Amino acid sequence: MAEATGALTGRILVVAFEGWNDAGEAATGVVKTLRDSLGVRVVAEVDSESYFDFQFNRPLATTGDDGNRVLVWPTVTLYGPEHPEAIDAVTPSIYLLLGTEPARSWRSFTREIMDVVHECGITVIVMLGAMLADVPHTRPISIFVSSENPRIRSEFSVERSTYEGPVGILSVIAAAAEEAGIPTLSIWASVPHYVHNAPSPKATLALIERLEELIAVVVPRGDLADESSAWEDGINALAEDDEDMATYIAQLERARDTVDSPEASGDAIAEEFERYLRKRDGKADGRDRT
């Protein structure tokens, strides 16, 4: 792991939740990749009985290593380094928070998470999310980075989100962290809405690449590059057999190329991101999101 300087050093907590904040399973895909590659241990688990609606997030029946059937309940788990005693002030140490977005008692849930954050000495929190948007699968995945923390915005030249509207648990935890003096950073990927039923390895890979640019950690890619190519090829094959879909994708490509043109400003790109959020918000049927 490389050395880092600046705001994104120390004990960094990377957060992703399944559900509304996780289009194409892109955000949780990043945290699962980190969990499987960094060598972490379980630090704490949230009691699912207090925060989940089991009619909405049902337990899963599976077979254990001993051959017996077991129930796996939805939960949220915080992972930390296997050897926390080896942490120093220069090399970043990665903690992970992964699980299902809770269905109720968000303020109590957030207090419980923040208690563990303080116990672990977390110095910065990175929120990962993915949203369905009017973007083409054939272009690089759009990534939007924002922060409420002045130091992070200045050091990394990122924007402050101007979104107003319903939020998800990521925003609630971020607000609590900033209030407690722990800086936060949000990284969001835009996933093509016309392939919303399938995982998007291309979006997961884009989030990983942006995360690596911001913190000094190298994330093994595994088969993500090949899976991303196969994902794109599969959608191309579908579009070849669907004229309406192909026409729609071509329209999205033209719109994206306009945004990516040299004439497009950073403000224009940020405005495009906010437009995605507002449009998605209007389709939410009253459900919260971030």
PDB file of C-alpha atoms in Angstrom:
ATOM      1  CA  MET A   1       0.000   0.000   0.000  1.00  0.00           C
ATOM      2  CA  ALA A   2       1.389   3.374  -1.019  1.00  0.00           C
ATOM      3  CA  GLU A   3       1.951   6.338   1.227  1.00  0.00           C
ATOM      4  CA  ALA A   4      -0.509   9.234   1.137  1.00  0.00           C
ATOM      5  CA  THR A   5      -0.599  12.793   2.312  1.00  0.00           C
ATOM      6  CA  GLY A   6      -3.384  15.260   2.933  1.00  0.00           C
ATOM      7  CA  ALA A   7      -6.966  14.839   4.073  1.00  0.00           C
ATOM      8  CA  LEU A   8      -7.527  11.263   2.902  1.00  0.00           C
ATOM      9  CA  THR A   9      -5.039   9.590   5.212  1.00  0.00           C
ATOM     10  CA  GLY A  10      -5.196   7.751   8.509  1.00  0.00           C
ATOM     11  CA  ARG A  11      -8.097   5.378   9.104  1.00  0.00           C
ATOM     12  CA  ILE A  12     -10.426   5.562   6.107  1.00  0.00           C
ATOM     13  CA  LEU A  13     -13.894   4.019   6.229  1.00  0.00           C
ATOM     14  CA  VAL A  14     -15.349   3.081   2.820  1.00  0.00           C
ATOM     15  CA  VAL A  15     -19.140   2.678   2.924  1.00  0.00           C
ATOM     16  CA  ALA A  16     -21.698   1.105   0.580  1.00  0.00           C
ATOM     17  CA  PHE A  17     -25.251  -0.126   1.118  1.00  0.00           C
ATOM     18  CA  GLU A  18     -27.326  -2.511  -0.955  1.00  0.00           C
ATOM     19  CA  GLY A  19     -30.606  -1.175  -2.266  1.00  0.00           C
ATOM     20  CA  TRP A  20     -31.604   2.293  -3.379  1.00  0.00           C
ATOM     21  CA  ASN A  21     -28.038   3.654  -3.313  1.00  0.00           C
ATOM     22  CA  ASP A  22     -26.576   0.763  -5.315  1.00  0.00           C
ATOM     23  CA  ALA A  23     -27.686   0.695  -8.959  1.00  0.00           C
ATOM     24  CA  GLY A  24     -26.119  -2.224 -10.795  1.00  0.00           C
ATOM     25  CA  GLU A  25     -24.642  -3.389  -7.469  1.00  0.00           C
ATOM     26  CA  ALA A  26     -21.745  -1.126  -8.384  1.00  0.00           C
ATOM     27  CA  ALA A  27     -21.029   0.462  -4.998  1.00  0.00           C
ATOM     28  CA  THR A  28     -21.289  -2.724  -2.966  1.00  0.00           C
ATOM     29  CA  GLY A  29     -19.216  -4.436  -5.652  1.00  0.00           C
ATOM     30  CA  VAL A  30     -16.323  -2.119  -4.789  1.00  0.00           C
ATOM     31  CA  VAL A  31     -16.532  -2.785  -1.054  1.00  0.00           C
ATOM     32  CA  LYS A  32     -16.833  -6.534  -1.597  1.00  0.00           C
ATOM     33  CA  THR A  33     -13.744  -6.405  -3.815  1.00  0.00           C
ATOM     34  CA  LEU A  34     -11.868  -4.533  -1.091  1.00  0.00           C
ATOM     35  CA  ARG A  35     -13.099  -6.955   1.571  1.00  0.00           C
ATOM     36  CA  ASP A  36     -11.920  -9.964  -0.406  1.00  0.00           C
ATOM     37  CA  SER A  37      -8.524  -8.507  -1.310  1.00  0.00           C
ATOM     38  CA  LEU A  38      -7.311  -6.505   1.694  1.00  0.00           C
ATOM     39  CA  GLY A  39      -7.390  -9.110   4.417  1.00  0.00           C
ATOM     40  CA  VAL A  40      -9.878  -7.663   6.893  1.00  0.00           C
ATOM     41  CA  ARG A  41     -11.674  -8.925   9.980  1.00  0.00           C
ATOM     42  CA  VAL A  42     -15.175  -8.320  11.308  1.00  0.00           C
ATOM     43  CA  VAL A  43     -15.074  -5.470  13.821  1.00  0.00           C
ATOM     44  CA  ALA A  44     -18.792  -5.086  14.508  1.00  0.00           C
ATOM     45  CA  GLU A  45     -22.191  -6.201  13.234  1.00  0.00           C
ATOM     46  CA  VAL A  46     -25.479  -4.347  13.568  1.00  0.00           C
ATOM     47  CA  ASP A  47     -28.394  -6.219  15.132  1.00  0.00           C
ATOM     48  CA  SER A  48     -30.713  -6.653  12.159  1.00  0.00           C
ATOM     49  CA  GLU A  49     -33.781  -7.147  14.367  1.00  0.00           C
ATOM     50  CA  SER A  50     -33.793  -3.453  15.255  1.00  0.00           C
ATOM     51  CA  TYR A  51     -33.531  -1.893  11.806  1.00  0.00           C
ATOM     52  CA  PHE A  52     -34.823  -4.183   9.053  1.00  0.00           C
ATOM     53  CA  ASP A  53     -38.253  -5.029   7.702  1.00  0.00           C
ATOM     54  CA  PHE A  54     -37.940  -8.734   7.023  1.00  0.00           C
ATOM     55  CA  GLN A  55     -40.917  -8.706   4.653  1.00  0.00           C
ATOM     56  CA  PHE A  56     -38.925  -6.309   2.471  1.00  0.00           C
ATOM     57  CA  ASN A  57     -35.420  -7.713   3.072  1.00  0.00           C
ATOM     58  CA  ARG A  58     -36.082 -11.363   3.792  1.00  0.00           C
ATOM     59  CA  PRO A  59     -33.551 -13.755   5.353  1.00  0.00           C
ATOM     60  CA  LEU A  60     -32.001 -16.241   2.936  1.00  0.00           C
ATOM     61  CA  ALA A  61     -31.882 -20.002   3.389  1.00  0.00           C
ATOM     62  CA  THR A  62     -28.551 -21.541   2.438  1.00  0.00           C
ATOM     63  CA  THR A  63     -26.377 -24.552   3.196  1.00  0.00           C
ATOM     64  CA  GLY A  64     -23.506 -24.153   5.643  1.00  0.00           C
ATOM     65  CA  ASP A  65     -20.035 -25.664   5.427  1.00  0.00           C
ATOM     66  CA  ASP A  66     -21.237 -28.562   7.582  1.00  0.00           C
ATOM     67  CA  GLY A  67     -24.049 -29.397   5.158  1.00  0.00           C
ATOM     68  CA  ASN A  68     -26.813 -28.110   7.392  1.00  0.00           C
ATOM     69  CA  ARG A  69     -29.310 -25.486   6.251  1.00  0.00           C
ATOM     70  CA  VAL A  70     -28.896 -22.070   7.874  1.00  0.00           C
ATOM     71  CA  LEU A  71     -30.619 -18.696   7.676  1.00  0.00           C
ATOM     72  CA  VAL A  72     -28.603 -15.653   6.636  1.00  0.00           C
ATOM     73  CA  TRP A  73     -30.192 -12.465   7.954  1.00  0.00           C
ATOM     74  CA  PRO A  74     -29.781  -9.043   6.361  1.00  0.00           C
ATOM     75  CA  THR A  75     -27.304  -7.012   8.341  1.00  0.00           C
ATOM     76  CA  VAL A  76     -24.599  -4.361   8.247  1.00  0.00           C
ATOM     77  CA  THR A  77     -20.994  -5.298   9.013  1.00  0.00           C
ATOM     78  CA  LEU A  78     -17.967  -3.133   9.733  1.00  0.00           C
ATOM     79  CA  TYR A  79     -14.621  -4.655   8.766  1.00  0.00           C
ATOM     80  CA  GLY A  80     -11.186  -3.500   9.849  1.00  0.00           C
ATOM     81  CA  PRO A  81      -7.510  -4.395   9.329  1.00  0.00           C
ATOM     82  CA  GLU A  82      -6.411  -7.777  10.617  1.00  0.00           C
ATOM     83  CA  HIS A  83      -3.533  -6.098  12.460  1.00  0.00           C
ATOM     84  CA  PRO A  84      -4.772  -2.692  13.705  1.00  0.00           C
ATOM     85  CA  GLU A  85      -1.713  -2.382  15.970  1.00  0.00           C
ATOM     86  CA  ALA A  86       0.420  -1.927  12.839  1.00  0.00           C
ATOM     87  CA  ILE A  87      -1.469   1.188  11.702  1.00  0.00           C
ATOM     88  CA  ASP A  88       0.634   4.346  11.400  1.00  0.00           C
ATOM     89  CA  ALA A  89      -0.181   7.972  10.655  1.00  0.00           C
ATOM     90  CA  VAL A  90       1.243   7.980   7.115  1.00  0.00           C
ATOM     91  CA  THR A  91       0.000   4.817   5.409  1.00  0.00           C
ATOM     92  CA  PRO A  92      -3.800   4.816   5.059  1.00  0.00           C
ATOM     93  CA  SER A  93      -5.631   1.985   6.754  1.00  0.00           C
ATOM     94  CA  ILE A  94      -8.891   0.868   5.155  1.00  0.00           C
ATOM     95  CA  TYR A  95     -12.039   0.012   7.089  1.00  0.00           C
ATOM     96  CA  LEU A  96     -15.238  -1.121   5.333  1.00  0.00           C
ATOM     97  CA  LEU A  97     -18.931  -0.756   6.097  1.00  0.00           C
ATOM     98  CA  LEU A  98     -21.126  -3.039   4.006  1.00  0.00           C
ATOM     99  CA  GLY A  99     -24.706  -4.181   4.235  1.00  0.00           C
ATOM    100  CA  THR A 100     -28.346  -3.536   3.457  1.00  0.00           C
ATOM    101  CA  GLU A 101     -29.856  -0.084   3.868  1.00  0.00           C
ATOM    102  CA  PRO A 102     -31.991  -0.200   7.032  1.00  0.00           C
ATOM    103  CA  ALA A 103     -35.757   0.122   6.751  1.00  0.00           C
ATOM    104  CA  ARG A 104     -36.410   2.042   9.972  1.00  0.00           C
ATOM    105  CA  SER A 105     -34.923   3.847  12.982  1.00  0.00           C
ATOM    106  CA  TRP A 106     -32.272   5.589  10.910  1.00  0.00           C
ATOM    107  CA  ARG A 107     -31.228   7.996  13.643  1.00  0.00           C
ATOM    108  CA  SER A 108     -30.657   5.166  16.115  1.00  0.00           C
ATOM    109  CA  PHE A 109     -28.857   3.180  13.425  1.00  0.00           C
ATOM    110  CA  THR A 110     -26.603   6.125  12.628  1.00  0.00           C
ATOM    111  CA  ARG A 111     -25.752   6.669  16.287  1.00  0.00           C
ATOM    112  CA  GLU A 112     -24.774   2.997  16.552  1.00  0.00           C
ATOM    113  CA  ILE A 113     -22.575   3.269  13.468  1.00  0.00           C
ATOM    114  CA  MET A 114     -20.973   6.479  14.733  1.00  0.00           C
ATOM    115  CA  ASP A 115     -20.193   4.836  18.083  1.00  0.00           C
ATOM    116  CA  VAL A 116     -18.163   2.191  16.248  1.00  0.00           C
ATOM    117  CA  VAL A 117     -16.579   4.856  14.021  1.00  0.00           C
ATOM    118  CA  HIS A 118     -15.312   6.675  17.129  1.00  0.00           C
ATOM    119  CA  GLU A 119     -14.128   3.437  18.754  1.00  0.00           C
ATOM    120  CA  CYS A 120     -12.097   2.588  15.635  1.00  0.00           C
ATOM    121  CA  GLY A 121     -10.601   6.065  15.415  1.00  0.00           C
ATOM    122  CA  ILE A 122     -11.859   6.633  11.868  1.00  0.00           C
ATOM    123  CA  THR A 123     -10.424   9.872  10.435  1.00  0.00           C
ATOM    124  CA  VAL A 124     -12.344  10.136   7.134  1.00  0.00           C
ATOM    125  CA  ILE A 125     -15.365   8.431   5.545  1.00  0.00           C
ATOM    126  CA  VAL A 126     -15.807   7.732   1.823  1.00  0.00           C
ATOM    127  CA  MET A 127     -19.395   7.077   0.701  1.00  0.00           C
ATOM    128  CA  LEU A 128     -19.920   5.040  -2.466  1.00  0.00           C
ATOM    129  CA  GLY A 129     -23.153   5.110  -4.429  1.00  0.00           C
ATOM    130  CA  ALA A 130     -24.564   4.343  -7.861  1.00  0.00           C
ATOM    131  CA  MET A 131     -27.679   5.689  -9.524  1.00  0.00           C
ATOM    132  CA  LEU A 132     -29.714   4.836 -12.603  1.00  0.00           C
ATOM    133  CA  ALA A 133     -29.340   7.590 -15.177  1.00  0.00           C
ATOM    134  CA  ASP A 134     -29.859   8.505 -18.818  1.00  0.00           C
ATOM    135  CA  VAL A 135     -26.336   7.508 -19.854  1.00  0.00           C
ATOM    136  CA  PRO A 136     -25.076   5.184 -22.612  1.00  0.00           C
ATOM    137  CA  HIS A 137     -23.314   1.945 -21.740  1.00  0.00           C
ATOM    138  CA  THR A 138     -20.860   2.504 -24.602  1.00  0.00           C
ATOM    139  CA  ARG A 139     -19.151   5.500 -23.020  1.00  0.00           C
ATOM    140  CA  PRO A 140     -16.964   5.727 -19.885  1.00  0.00           C
ATOM    141  CA  ILE A 141     -19.050   5.569 -16.718  1.00  0.00           C
ATOM    142  CA  SER A 142     -19.764   9.055 -15.364  1.00  0.00           C
ATOM    143  CA  ILE A 143     -18.379   9.563 -11.855  1.00  0.00           C
ATOM    144  CA  PHE A 144     -19.387  12.483  -9.651  1.00  0.00           C
ATOM    145  CA  VAL A 145     -17.381  13.319  -6.516  1.00  0.00           C
ATOM    146  CA  SER A 146     -18.605  15.753  -3.875  1.00  0.00           C
ATOM    147  CA  SER A 147     -17.868  16.710  -0.292  1.00  0.00           C
ATOM    148  CA  GLU A 148     -19.338  18.896   2.419  1.00  0.00           C
ATOM    149  CA  ASN A 149     -15.868  19.336   3.896  1.00  0.00           C
ATOM    150  CA  PRO A 150     -14.024  22.538   2.845  1.00  0.00           C
ATOM    151  CA  ARG A 151     -10.566  21.013   3.227  1.00  0.00           C
ATOM    152  CA  ILE A 152     -11.384  18.036   1.004  1.00  0.00           C
ATOM    153  CA  ARG A 153     -13.045  20.232  -1.605  1.00  0.00           C
ATOM    154  CA  SER A 154      -9.973  22.469  -1.726  1.00  0.00           C
ATOM    155  CA  GLU A 155      -7.382  19.699  -1.715  1.00  0.00           C
ATOM    156  CA  PHE A 156      -9.034  17.499  -4.327  1.00  0.00           C
ATOM    157  CA  SER A 157     -10.876  20.157  -6.368  1.00  0.00           C
ATOM    158  CA  VAL A 158     -14.242  18.479  -5.919  1.00  0.00           C
ATOM    159  CA  GLU A 159     -17.677  20.040  -5.810  1.00  0.00           C
ATOM    160  CA  ARG A 160     -20.183  20.564  -3.055  1.00  0.00           C
ATOM    161  CA  SER A 161     -23.488  18.921  -3.959  1.00  0.00           C
ATOM    162  CA  THR A 162     -26.391  21.322  -4.458  1.00  0.00           C
ATOM    163  CA  TYR A 163     -29.006  18.568  -4.454  1.00  0.00           C
ATOM    164  CA  GLU A 164     -32.136  19.192  -2.384  1.00  0.00           C
ATOM    165  CA  GLY A 165     -34.683  16.449  -1.795  1.00  0.00           C
ATOM    166  CA  PRO A 166     -35.171  13.041  -0.154  1.00  0.00           C
ATOM    167  CA  VAL A 167     -31.990  11.262   0.896  1.00  0.00           C
ATOM    168  CA  GLY A 168     -30.812   7.783   1.797  1.00  0.00           C
ATOM    169  CA  ILE A 169     -28.822   6.428   4.703  1.00  0.00           C
ATOM    170  CA  LEU A 170     -25.518   7.496   3.131  1.00  0.00           C
ATOM    171  CA  SER A 171     -26.474  11.153   3.532  1.00  0.00           C
ATOM    172  CA  VAL A 172     -27.623  10.607   7.110  1.00  0.00           C
ATOM    173  CA  ILE A 173     -24.320   9.005   8.110  1.00  0.00           C
ATOM    174  CA  ALA A 174     -22.372  11.679   6.232  1.00  0.00           C
ATOM    175  CA  ALA A 175     -24.220  14.461   8.058  1.00  0.00           C
ATOM    176  CA  ALA A 176     -23.565  12.823  11.429  1.00  0.00           C
ATOM    177  CA  ALA A 177     -19.884  12.355  10.602  1.00  0.00           C
ATOM    178  CA  GLU A 178     -19.393  15.966   9.512  1.00  0.00           C
ATOM    179  CA  GLU A 179     -21.150  17.133  12.673  1.00  0.00           C
ATOM    180  CA  ALA A 180     -18.718  15.005  14.671  1.00  0.00           C
ATOM    181  CA  GLY A 181     -15.740  16.562  12.869  1.00  0.00           C
ATOM    182  CA  ILE A 182     -15.021  13.581  10.598  1.00  0.00           C
ATOM    183  CA  PRO A 183     -14.653  14.695   6.952  1.00  0.00           C
ATOM    184  CA  THR A 184     -16.604  12.807   4.296  1.00  0.00           C
ATOM    185  CA  LEU A 185     -16.359  12.324   0.556  1.00  0.00           C
ATOM    186  CA  SER A 186     -19.044  10.914  -1.769  1.00  0.00           C
ATOM    187  CA  ILE A 187     -18.289   9.087  -5.024  1.00  0.00           C
ATOM    188  CA  TRP A 188     -21.238   8.242  -7.273  1.00  0.00           C
ATOM    189  CA  ALA A 189     -21.418   6.299 -10.529  1.00  0.00           C
ATOM    190  CA  SER A 190     -24.115   6.689 -13.185  1.00  0.00           C
ATOM    191  CA  VAL A 191     -25.475   3.338 -14.429  1.00  0.00           C
ATOM    192  CA  PRO A 192     -27.516   3.084 -17.661  1.00  0.00           C
ATOM    193  CA  HIS A 193     -31.127   2.766 -16.569  1.00  0.00           C
ATOM    194  CA  TYR A 194     -32.069   0.475 -19.455  1.00  0.00           C
ATOM    195  CA  VAL A 195     -29.930  -2.322 -17.978  1.00  0.00           C
ATOM    196  CA  HIS A 196     -31.024  -1.839 -14.368  1.00  0.00           C
ATOM    197  CA  ASN A 197     -31.727  -5.528 -13.712  1.00  0.00           C
ATOM    198  CA  ALA A 198     -28.127  -6.659 -14.197  1.00  0.00           C
ATOM    199  CA  PRO A 199     -24.982  -5.999 -12.143  1.00  0.00           C
ATOM    200  CA  SER A 200     -22.696  -3.452 -13.780  1.00  0.00           C
ATOM    201  CA  PRO A 201     -19.031  -4.457 -13.483  1.00  0.00           C
ATOM    202  CA  LYS A 202     -18.102  -1.471 -15.656  1.00  0.00           C
ATOM    203  CA  ALA A 203     -19.517   0.899 -13.024  1.00  0.00           C
ATOM    204  CA  THR A 204     -17.778  -1.014 -10.232  1.00  0.00           C
ATOM    205  CA  LEU A 205     -14.483  -0.716 -12.107  1.00  0.00           C
ATOM    206  CA  ALA A 206     -15.004   3.032 -12.657  1.00  0.00           C
ATOM    207  CA  LEU A 207     -15.640   3.567  -8.942  1.00  0.00           C
ATOM    208  CA  ILE A 208     -12.510   1.596  -8.061  1.00  0.00           C
ATOM    209  CA  GLU A 209     -10.402   3.669 -10.428  1.00  0.00           C
ATOM    210  CA  ARG A 210     -11.694   6.930  -8.953  1.00  0.00           C
ATOM    211  CA  LEU A 211     -11.224   5.657  -5.402  1.00  0.00           C
ATOM    212  CA  GLU A 212      -7.617   4.742  -6.165  1.00  0.00           C
ATOM    213  CA  GLU A 213      -7.003   8.263  -7.459  1.00  0.00           C
ATOM    214  CA  LEU A 214      -8.150   9.705  -4.141  1.00  0.00           C
ATOM    215  CA  ILE A 215      -6.645   7.359  -1.580  1.00  0.00           C
ATOM    216  CA  ALA A 216      -3.317   5.547  -1.639  1.00  0.00           C
ATOM    217  CA  VAL A 217      -4.611   2.024  -1.989  1.00  0.00           C
ATOM    218  CA  VAL A 218      -4.259  -0.371  -4.895  1.00  0.00           C
ATOM    219  CA  VAL A 219      -7.360  -2.479  -5.481  1.00  0.00           C
ATOM    220  CA  PRO A 220      -6.850  -5.773  -7.348  1.00  0.00           C
ATOM    221  CA  ARG A 221      -9.128  -5.846 -10.410  1.00  0.00           C
ATOM    222  CA  GLY A 222      -9.550  -9.594 -10.651  1.00  0.00           C
ATOM    223  CA  ASP A 223     -11.795 -10.367 -13.607  1.00  0.00           C
ATOM    224  CA  LEU A 224     -13.528  -6.971 -13.575  1.00  0.00           C
ATOM    225  CA  ALA A 225     -12.012  -5.791 -16.861  1.00  0.00           C
ATOM    226  CA  ASP A 226     -13.119  -8.925 -18.713  1.00  0.00           C
ATOM    227  CA  GLU A 227     -16.523  -8.822 -17.039  1.00  0.00           C
ATOM    228  CA  SER A 228     -16.926  -5.168 -18.041  1.00  0.00           C
ATOM    229  CA  SER A 229     -16.191  -5.986 -21.677  1.00  0.00           C
ATOM    230  CA  ALA A 230     -18.599  -8.929 -21.606  1.00  0.00           C
ATOM    231  CA  TRP A 231     -21.275  -6.704 -20.013  1.00  0.00           C
ATOM    232  CA  GLU A 232     -20.920  -4.111 -22.765  1.00  0.00           C
ATOM    233  CA  ASP A 233     -20.841  -6.754 -25.519  1.00  0.00           C
ATOM    234  CA  GLY A 234     -24.001  -8.330 -24.148  1.00  0.00           C
ATOM    235  CA  ILE A 235     -25.902  -5.037 -24.238  1.00  0.00           C
ATOM    236  CA  ASN A 236     -24.605  -4.366 -27.756  1.00  0.00           C
ATOM    237  CA  ALA A 237     -26.003  -7.735 -28.849  1.00  0.00           C
ATOM    238  CA  LEU A 238     -29.400  -6.885 -27.375  1.00  0.00           C
ATOM    239  CA  ALA A 239     -29.415  -3.505 -29.119  1.00  0.00           C
ATOM    240  CA  GLU A 240     -28.643  -5.130 -32.472  1.00  0.00           C
ATOM    241  CA  ASP A 241     -31.965  -6.967 -32.220  1.00  0.00           C
ATOM    242  CA  ASP A 242     -33.961  -3.989 -30.943  1.00  0.00           C
ATOM    243  CA  GLU A 243     -34.143  -0.978 -33.250  1.00  0.00           C
ATOM    244  CA  ASP A 244     -35.859   1.228 -30.670  1.00  0.00           C
ATOM    245  CA  MET A 245     -33.192   0.449 -28.086  1.00  0.00           C
ATOM    246  CA  ALA A 246     -30.407   1.127 -30.586  1.00  0.00           C
ATOM    247  CA  THR A 247     -31.958   4.479 -31.534  1.00  0.00           C
ATOM    248  CA  TYR A 248     -32.315   5.450 -27.889  1.00  0.00           C
ATOM    249  CA  ILE A 249     -28.707   4.526 -27.113  1.00  0.00           C
ATOM    250  CA  ALA A 250     -27.531   6.613 -30.068  1.00  0.00           C
ATOM    251  CA  GLN A 251     -29.432   9.598 -28.644  1.00  0.00           C
ATOM    252  CA  LEU A 252     -27.751   9.089 -25.265  1.00  0.00           C
ATOM    253  CA  GLU A 253     -24.358   8.844 -26.958  1.00  0.00           C
ATOM    254  CA  ARG A 254     -24.858  12.185 -28.687  1.00  0.00           C
ATOM    255  CA  ALA A 255     -25.929  13.816 -25.411  1.00  0.00           C
ATOM    256  CA  ARG A 256     -22.954  12.340 -23.558  1.00  0.00           C
ATOM    257  CA  ASP A 257     -20.502  13.417 -26.241  1.00  0.00           C
ATOM    258  CA  THR A 258     -21.837  16.959 -25.921  1.00  0.00           C
ATOM    259  CA  VAL A 259     -21.227  16.933 -22.161  1.00  0.00           C
ATOM    260  CA  ASP A 260     -17.725  15.526 -22.690  1.00  0.00           C
ATOM    261  CA  SER A 261     -16.804  18.065 -25.343  1.00  0.00           C
ATOM    262  CA  PRO A 262     -14.041  20.594 -24.575  1.00  0.00           C
ATOM    263  CA  GLU A 263     -16.691  23.317 -24.479  1.00  0.00           C
ATOM    264  CA  ALA A 264     -18.543  21.679 -21.567  1.00  0.00           C
ATOM    265  CA  SER A 265     -17.656  23.243 -18.199  1.00  0.00           C
ATOM    266  CA  GLY A 266     -17.382  21.558 -14.820  1.00  0.00           C
ATOM    267  CA  ASP A 267     -20.530  23.393 -13.786  1.00  0.00           C
ATOM    268  CA  ALA A 268     -22.402  21.929 -16.748  1.00  0.00           C
ATOM    269  CA  ILE A 269     -21.362  18.417 -15.801  1.00  0.00           C
ATOM    270  CA  ALA A 270     -22.397  19.007 -12.190  1.00  0.00           C
ATOM    271  CA  GLU A 271     -25.741  20.352 -13.368  1.00  0.00           C
ATOM    272  CA  GLU A 272     -26.207  17.208 -15.459  1.00  0.00           C
ATOM    273  CA  PHE A 273     -25.609  15.092 -12.359  1.00  0.00           C
ATOM    274  CA  GLU A 274     -28.149  17.087 -10.366  1.00  0.00           C
ATOM    275  CA  ARG A 275     -30.650  16.667 -13.197  1.00  0.00           C
ATOM    276  CA  TYR A 276     -30.215  12.898 -12.969  1.00  0.00           C
ATOM    277  CA  LEU A 277     -30.930  13.050  -9.255  1.00  0.00           C
ATOM    278  CA  ARG A 278     -34.068  15.155  -9.654  1.00  0.00           C
ATOM    279  CA  LYS A 279     -35.401  12.940 -12.440  1.00  0.00           C
ATOM    280  CA  ARG A 280     -34.724   9.794 -10.444  1.00  0.00           C
ATOM    281  CA  ASP A 281     -36.285  11.424  -7.411  1.00  0.00           C
ATOM    282  CA  GLY A 282     -39.488  11.937  -9.385  1.00  0.00           C
ATOM    283  CA  LYS A 283     -39.626   8.218 -10.166  1.00  0.00           C
ATOM    284  CA  ALA A 284     -39.052   7.146  -6.571  1.00  0.00           C
ATOM    285  CA  ASP A 285     -42.692   6.660  -5.544  1.00  0.00           C
ATOM    286  CA  GLY A 286     -41.989   8.343  -2.241  1.00  0.00           C
ATOM    287  CA  ARG A 287     -39.031   6.171  -1.241  1.00  0.00           C
ATOM    288  CA  ASP A 288     -35.906   7.773   0.227  1.00  0.00           C
ATOM    289  CA  ARG A 289     -32.572   7.789  -1.554  1.00  0.00           C
ATOM    290  CA  THR A 290     -29.342   9.653  -1.480  1.00  0.00           C
TER     291      THR A 290
END
